[in-house]
Coordinates of C-alpha atoms in Angstrom, one line a residue:
W1 CA 201.1 -67.5 146.6
P2 CA 198.5 -65.5 144.3
E3 CA 200.9 -65.1 141.5
Y4 CA 200.9 -68.8 141.3
R5 CA 197.5 -69.6 141.4
V6 CA 196.8 -66.8 138.7
T7 CA 199.8 -67.9 136.2
K8 CA 198.6 -72.2 135.8
K9 CA 194.7 -70.7 135.5
W10 CA 196.3 -67.9 133.1
L11 CA 198.2 -71.0 131.0
D12 CA 195.4 -74.0 131.4
D13 CA 193.0 -71.2 130.5
H14 CA 195.2 -70.9 127.4
G15 CA 195.9 -74.3 126.9
F16 CA 199.9 -74.0 127.1
A17 CA 201.1 -77.9 128.3
Y18 CA 203.8 -77.8 130.6
D19 CA 205.2 -79.1 133.2
A20 CA 205.8 -76.9 136.5
L21 CA 205.7 -73.6 137.6
E22 CA 209.1 -71.5 138.7
M23 CA 208.0 -68.6 140.5
G24 CA 211.1 -67.2 141.9
K25 CA 214.3 -66.9 140.0
P26 CA 216.6 -69.6 140.5
I27 CA 220.4 -69.4 141.6
A28 CA 223.0 -67.7 139.7
D29 CA 225.8 -65.7 139.8
V30 CA 224.8 -63.2 137.8
W31 CA 221.6 -61.4 136.5
I32 CA 220.7 -59.9 133.3
D33 CA 217.9 -58.1 133.6
D34 CA 216.0 -54.8 134.9
R35 CA 217.2 -54.6 137.8
A36 CA 220.7 -56.2 137.7
I37 CA 222.7 -55.9 135.1
R38 CA 220.4 -53.8 132.6
F39 CA 220.8 -55.2 129.1
S40 CA 221.4 -53.0 126.2
D41 CA 224.1 -54.6 123.8
W42 CA 226.4 -57.4 124.3
N43 CA 229.8 -55.6 124.2
S44 CA 228.5 -52.9 126.9
T45 CA 226.8 -56.1 128.8
L46 CA 230.0 -58.2 129.1
A47 CA 232.0 -55.0 130.0
Q48 CA 229.6 -54.6 133.0
L49 CA 230.8 -58.3 133.8
G50 CA 234.6 -57.7 133.4
V51 CA 234.3 -60.3 130.4

């Protein structure tokens, strides 16, 4: 993955310590981000989740 190499180089060049790089999203029931459930505030986000 080109993103992996670029990210690893940037972290190494800037002295960041890390154990592993996760380039994809881990499995989850719901994503709160700019594509799944957009976060604007907790009340509306929880309402979208039905909580």
